[in-house]
Coordinates of C-alpha atoms and ligand atoms in Angstrom, one line a residue:
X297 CA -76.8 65.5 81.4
X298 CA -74.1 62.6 80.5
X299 CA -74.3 63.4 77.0
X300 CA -72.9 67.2 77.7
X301 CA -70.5 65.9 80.6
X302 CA -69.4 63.1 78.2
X303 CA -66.5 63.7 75.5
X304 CA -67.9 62.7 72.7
X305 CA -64.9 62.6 70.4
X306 CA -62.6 61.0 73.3
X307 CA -64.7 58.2 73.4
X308 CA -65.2 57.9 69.5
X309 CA -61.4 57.3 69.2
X310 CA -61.6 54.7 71.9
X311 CA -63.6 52.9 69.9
X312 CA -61.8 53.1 66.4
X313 CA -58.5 52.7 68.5
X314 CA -60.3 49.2 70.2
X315 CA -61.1 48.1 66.6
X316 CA -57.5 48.7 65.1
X317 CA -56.2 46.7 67.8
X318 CA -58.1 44.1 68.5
X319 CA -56.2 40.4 68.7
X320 CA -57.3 36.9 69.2
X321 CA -56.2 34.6 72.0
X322 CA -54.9 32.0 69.6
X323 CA -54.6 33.3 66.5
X324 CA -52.5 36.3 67.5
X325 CA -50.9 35.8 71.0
X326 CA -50.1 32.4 72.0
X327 CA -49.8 30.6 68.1
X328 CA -49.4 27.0 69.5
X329 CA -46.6 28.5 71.6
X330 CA -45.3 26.9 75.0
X331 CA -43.6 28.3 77.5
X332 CA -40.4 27.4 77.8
X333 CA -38.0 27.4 81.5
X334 CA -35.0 28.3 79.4
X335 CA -35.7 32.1 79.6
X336 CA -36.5 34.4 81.7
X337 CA -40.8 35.6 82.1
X338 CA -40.9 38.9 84.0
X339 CA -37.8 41.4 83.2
X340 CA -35.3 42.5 85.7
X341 CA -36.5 45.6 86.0
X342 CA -40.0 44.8 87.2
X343 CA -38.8 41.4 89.3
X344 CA -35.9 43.4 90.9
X345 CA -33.7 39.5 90.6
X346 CA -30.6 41.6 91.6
X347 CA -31.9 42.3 94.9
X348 CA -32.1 38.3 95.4
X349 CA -28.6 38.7 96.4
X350 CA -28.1 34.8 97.8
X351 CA -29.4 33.3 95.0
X352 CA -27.7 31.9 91.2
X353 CA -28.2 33.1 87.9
X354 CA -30.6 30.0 87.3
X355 CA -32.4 30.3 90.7
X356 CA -32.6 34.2 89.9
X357 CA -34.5 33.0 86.6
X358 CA -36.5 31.0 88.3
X359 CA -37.7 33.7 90.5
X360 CA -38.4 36.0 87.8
X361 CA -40.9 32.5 86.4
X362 CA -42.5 32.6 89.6
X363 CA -43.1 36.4 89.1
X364 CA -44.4 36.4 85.7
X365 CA -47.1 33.5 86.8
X366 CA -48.0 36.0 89.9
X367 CA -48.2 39.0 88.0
X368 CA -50.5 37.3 85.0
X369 CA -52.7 36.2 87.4
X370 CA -52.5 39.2 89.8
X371 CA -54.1 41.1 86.0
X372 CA -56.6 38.6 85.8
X373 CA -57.8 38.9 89.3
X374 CA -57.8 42.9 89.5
X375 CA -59.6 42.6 85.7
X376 CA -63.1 41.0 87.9
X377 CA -63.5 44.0 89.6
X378 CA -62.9 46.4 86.8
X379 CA -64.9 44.6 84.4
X380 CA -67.9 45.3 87.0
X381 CA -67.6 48.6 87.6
X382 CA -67.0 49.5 83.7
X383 CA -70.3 47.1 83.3
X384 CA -72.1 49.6 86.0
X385 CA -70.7 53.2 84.7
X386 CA -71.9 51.6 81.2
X387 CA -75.6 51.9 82.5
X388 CA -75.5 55.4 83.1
X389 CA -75.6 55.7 79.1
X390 CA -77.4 53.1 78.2
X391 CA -80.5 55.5 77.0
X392 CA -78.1 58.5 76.2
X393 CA -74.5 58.7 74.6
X394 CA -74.5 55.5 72.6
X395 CA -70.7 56.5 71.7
X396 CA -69.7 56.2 75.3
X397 CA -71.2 52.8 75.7
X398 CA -69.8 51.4 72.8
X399 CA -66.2 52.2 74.0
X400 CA -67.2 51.0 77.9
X401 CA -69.1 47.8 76.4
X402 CA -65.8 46.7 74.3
X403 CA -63.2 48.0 77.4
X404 CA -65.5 45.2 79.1
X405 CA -65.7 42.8 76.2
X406 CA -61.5 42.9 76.4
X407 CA -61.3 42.5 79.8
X408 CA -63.3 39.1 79.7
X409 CA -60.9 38.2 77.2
X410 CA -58.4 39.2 79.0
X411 CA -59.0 37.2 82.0
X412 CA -59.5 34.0 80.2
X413 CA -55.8 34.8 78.4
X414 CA -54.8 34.7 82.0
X415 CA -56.7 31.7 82.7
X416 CA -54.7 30.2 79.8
X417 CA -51.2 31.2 80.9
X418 CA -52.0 30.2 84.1
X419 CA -52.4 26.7 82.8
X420 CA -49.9 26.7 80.0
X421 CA -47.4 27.6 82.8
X422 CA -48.0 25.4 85.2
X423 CA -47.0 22.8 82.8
X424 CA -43.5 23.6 82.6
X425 CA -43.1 24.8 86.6
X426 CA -42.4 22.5 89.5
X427 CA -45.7 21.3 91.5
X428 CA -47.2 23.2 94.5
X429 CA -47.4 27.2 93.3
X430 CA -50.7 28.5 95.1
X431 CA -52.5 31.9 93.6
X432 CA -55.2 31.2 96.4
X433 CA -57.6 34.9 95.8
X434 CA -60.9 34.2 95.1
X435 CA -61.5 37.1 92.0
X436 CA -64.8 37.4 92.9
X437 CA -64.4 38.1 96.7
X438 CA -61.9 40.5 95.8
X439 CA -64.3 42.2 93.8
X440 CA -66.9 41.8 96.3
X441 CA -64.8 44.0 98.6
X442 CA -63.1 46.5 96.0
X443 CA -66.9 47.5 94.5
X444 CA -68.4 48.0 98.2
X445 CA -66.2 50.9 97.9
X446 CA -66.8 54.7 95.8
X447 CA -66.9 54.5 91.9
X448 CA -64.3 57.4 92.6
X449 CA -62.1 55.2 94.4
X450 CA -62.2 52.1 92.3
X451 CA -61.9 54.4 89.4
X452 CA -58.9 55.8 90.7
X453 CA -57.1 52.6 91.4
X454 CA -58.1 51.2 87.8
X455 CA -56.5 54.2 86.0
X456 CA -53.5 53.3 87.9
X457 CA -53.2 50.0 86.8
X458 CA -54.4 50.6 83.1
X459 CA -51.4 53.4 83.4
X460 CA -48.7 51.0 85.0
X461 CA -49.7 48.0 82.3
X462 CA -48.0 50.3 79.4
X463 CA -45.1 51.9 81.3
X464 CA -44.3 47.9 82.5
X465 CA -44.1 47.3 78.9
X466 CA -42.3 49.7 77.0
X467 CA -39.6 50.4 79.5
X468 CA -38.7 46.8 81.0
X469 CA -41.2 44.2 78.9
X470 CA -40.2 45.2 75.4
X471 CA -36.2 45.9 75.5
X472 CA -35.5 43.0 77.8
X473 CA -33.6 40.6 75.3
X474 CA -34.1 37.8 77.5
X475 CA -37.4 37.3 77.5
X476 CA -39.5 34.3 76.5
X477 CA -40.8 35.9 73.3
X478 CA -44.6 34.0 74.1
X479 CA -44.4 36.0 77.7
X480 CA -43.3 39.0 76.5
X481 CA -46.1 38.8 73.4
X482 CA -48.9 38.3 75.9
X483 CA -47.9 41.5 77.5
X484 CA -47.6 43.6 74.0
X485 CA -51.0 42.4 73.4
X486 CA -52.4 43.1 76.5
X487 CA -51.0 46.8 76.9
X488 CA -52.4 47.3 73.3
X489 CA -56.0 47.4 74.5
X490 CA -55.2 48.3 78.2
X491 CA -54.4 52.2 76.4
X492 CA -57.5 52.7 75.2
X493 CA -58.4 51.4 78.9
X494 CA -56.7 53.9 80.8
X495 CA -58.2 56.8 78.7
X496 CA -61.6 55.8 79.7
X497 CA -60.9 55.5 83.4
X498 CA -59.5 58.9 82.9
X499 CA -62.7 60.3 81.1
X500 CA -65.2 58.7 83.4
X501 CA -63.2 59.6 87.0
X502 CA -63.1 63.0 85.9
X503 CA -67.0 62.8 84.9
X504 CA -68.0 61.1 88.2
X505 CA -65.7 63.7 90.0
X506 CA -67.7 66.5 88.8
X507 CA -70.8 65.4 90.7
X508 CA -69.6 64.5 93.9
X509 CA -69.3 67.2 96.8
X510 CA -66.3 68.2 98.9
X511 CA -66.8 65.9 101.5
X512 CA -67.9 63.1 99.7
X513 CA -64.3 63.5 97.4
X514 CA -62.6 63.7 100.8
X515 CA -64.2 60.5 101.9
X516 CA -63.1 58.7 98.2
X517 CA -59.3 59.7 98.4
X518 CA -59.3 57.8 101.9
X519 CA -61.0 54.5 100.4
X520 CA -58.9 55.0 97.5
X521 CA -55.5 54.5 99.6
X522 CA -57.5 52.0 101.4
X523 CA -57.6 49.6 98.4
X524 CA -53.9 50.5 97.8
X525 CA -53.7 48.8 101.4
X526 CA -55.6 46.2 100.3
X527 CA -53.5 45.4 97.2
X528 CA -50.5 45.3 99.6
X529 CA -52.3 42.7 101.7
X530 CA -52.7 40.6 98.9
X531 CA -48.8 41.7 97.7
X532 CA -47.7 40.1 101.4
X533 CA -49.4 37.3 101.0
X534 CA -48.4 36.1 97.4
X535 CA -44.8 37.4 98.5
X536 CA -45.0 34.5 101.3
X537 CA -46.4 32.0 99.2
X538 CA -44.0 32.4 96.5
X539 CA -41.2 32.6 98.7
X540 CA -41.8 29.5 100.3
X541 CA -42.5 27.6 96.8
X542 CA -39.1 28.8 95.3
X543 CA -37.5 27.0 98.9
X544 CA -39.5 23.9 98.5
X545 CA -38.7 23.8 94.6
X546 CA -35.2 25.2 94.2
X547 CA -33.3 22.4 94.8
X548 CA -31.1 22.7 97.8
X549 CA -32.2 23.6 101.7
X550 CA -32.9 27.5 102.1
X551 CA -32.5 28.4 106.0
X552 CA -34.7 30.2 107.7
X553 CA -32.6 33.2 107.7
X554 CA -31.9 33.5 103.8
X555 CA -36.0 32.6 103.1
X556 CA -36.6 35.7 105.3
X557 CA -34.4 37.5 102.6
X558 CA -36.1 36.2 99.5
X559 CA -39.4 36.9 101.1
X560 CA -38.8 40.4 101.6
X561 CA -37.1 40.7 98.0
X562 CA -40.2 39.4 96.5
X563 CA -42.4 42.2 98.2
X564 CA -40.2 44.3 97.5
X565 CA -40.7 43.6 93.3
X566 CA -44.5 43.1 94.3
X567 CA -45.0 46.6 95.7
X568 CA -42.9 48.4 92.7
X569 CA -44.8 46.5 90.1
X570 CA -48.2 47.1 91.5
X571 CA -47.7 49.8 94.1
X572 CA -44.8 52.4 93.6
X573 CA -44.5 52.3 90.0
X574 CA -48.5 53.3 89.2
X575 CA -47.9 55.8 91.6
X576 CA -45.1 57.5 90.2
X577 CA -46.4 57.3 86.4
X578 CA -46.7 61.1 85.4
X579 CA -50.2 61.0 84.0
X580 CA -51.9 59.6 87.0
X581 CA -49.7 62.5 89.2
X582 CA -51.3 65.0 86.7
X583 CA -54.8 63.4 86.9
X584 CA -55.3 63.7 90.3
X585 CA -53.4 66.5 91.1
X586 CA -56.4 68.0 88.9
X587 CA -59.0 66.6 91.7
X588 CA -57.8 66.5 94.5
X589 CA -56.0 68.8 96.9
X590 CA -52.5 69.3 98.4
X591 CA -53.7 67.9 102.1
X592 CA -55.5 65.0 100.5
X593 CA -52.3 63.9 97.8
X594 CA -50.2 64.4 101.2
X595 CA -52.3 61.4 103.0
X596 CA -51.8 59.3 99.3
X597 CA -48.1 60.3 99.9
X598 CA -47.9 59.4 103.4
X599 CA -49.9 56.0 103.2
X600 CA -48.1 55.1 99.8
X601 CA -44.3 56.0 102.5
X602 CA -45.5 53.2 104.5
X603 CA -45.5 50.3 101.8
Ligands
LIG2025 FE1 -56.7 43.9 80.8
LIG2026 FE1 -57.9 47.1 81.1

């Protein structure tokens, strides 16, 4: 039955597209790189900076540092939960379509590679930064939580993501000029496998979609908006802690008043990186415009109005 519901050739492309592709930590991304504070990490238009309107050019830089190390490890936490689920959909052909696993066993083997080249900037960056940055989520509670929900629903979420990683890149990674050059390779890199990622999120929500009944879909499309809940949680928190470690690193007393300010400026960039700006990305519209109905994307719509 998985074999017929499967697309072979989809799959088969995966797999010679993984192989083209495929980079080393080391040899291909970082080259004995280091970060360096002079330059900017995450692009204007994914840190929003001019929306930190009390702040300098150099503390606006700054900001967008503190963004880049949030959003590389924000990737390496989500990556825990969708390595699992792309291990569990990877049973269901374990003793059919052998094409299909190849391409879900390598989207896994890249992910673990992807989290420990998080791992590494992670560590490479705290080097340069100021003391006392905090990225406190426990990737394996997340996960706990995430997976206790449908395969639908995580599914759904993931191909969001996957979608977001490539838009990220080509419109605001790629022609920022700005850029540290070892920041903005980590994210060519990474969006370089995450395609092939997105594609099989695509083919397997659309495979699991097929088997699940009305009410059961019903049921997914309200767990799916509440992980999109639960990413904002964790967006609010992060926001908080990395507003308060640009006041207590910046240099000069920030009142309570104008910390309020850059607080709500970095949720702000949190929810359009990981939020608004999946949501909005045309082939995830088009996806699951194809699943689901018009009452169901109008509770997406109205939950997503909240953030
Ligand atoms: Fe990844
Ligand atoms: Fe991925």
């Amino acid at each position: 039955m998985v074999e017929k519901i499967s697309n072979g050739n989809q799959y088969a492309r995966c797999i010679q597209s993984s192989k083209r592709v495929r980079w080393d930590i080391d040899e291909d991304v970082i080259r004995g790189r280091q970060f360096d504070t002079a330059h900017k990490f995450l692009p204007d238009g994914l840190s929003l900076t001019n929306t930190f309107t009390t702040l300098s050019a150099d503390e606006r830089r700054f900001v967008s540092q503190i963004q880049g190390r949030t959003y590389a490890n924000i990737f390496g936490l989500v990556e825990r939960f969708i390595n699992a689920k792309v291990l569990e959909l990877s049973r269901d052909y374990a003793l059919g379509d052998q094409i299909a696993l190849e391409a879900l066993v390598r989207f896994s083997d890249e992910e673990l590679k992807h989290q420990t080249l998080f791992r590494r900037i992670e560590a490479m960056v705290a080097k340069v930064m100021p003391r006392g940055y905090h990225f406190d989520f426990n990737p394996d509670s997340v996960a706990y939580a995430v997976l206790g929900k449908s395969s639908w629903a995580v599914l759904a979420i993931t191909l969001d993501i996957e979608l977001f990683t490539q838009l990220h890149y080509r419109q605001s990674i790629d022609p920022d000029v700005e850029l540290s050059e070892l920041f903005k390779d980590v994210f060519l890199y990474h969006w370089k496998e995450e395609s092939q990622h997105a594609i099989l999120d695509e083919l397997e929500l659309v495979r699991l979609d097929s088997m699940l009944t009305t009410e059961e879909r019903n049921a997914a499309v309200d767990e799916f908006i509440e992980l999109i809940i639960s990413v904002d949680g964790i967006l609010q928190a992060q926001a908080a802690a990395d507003a308060g470690y640009f006041s207590n690193s910046c240099g000069r007393t920030v009142k309570a008043e104008e910390l309020r300010l850059i607080e709500a400026a970095f949720l702000a960039a949190y929810r359009w990186q990981h939020i608004h700006s999946g949501a909005q990305h045309p082939r995830l519209v088009k996806v699951l415009s194809g699943l689901i109905n018009e009452k169901q994307s109008q509770r997406i719509g109205a939950a997503l109005a909240t953030l």
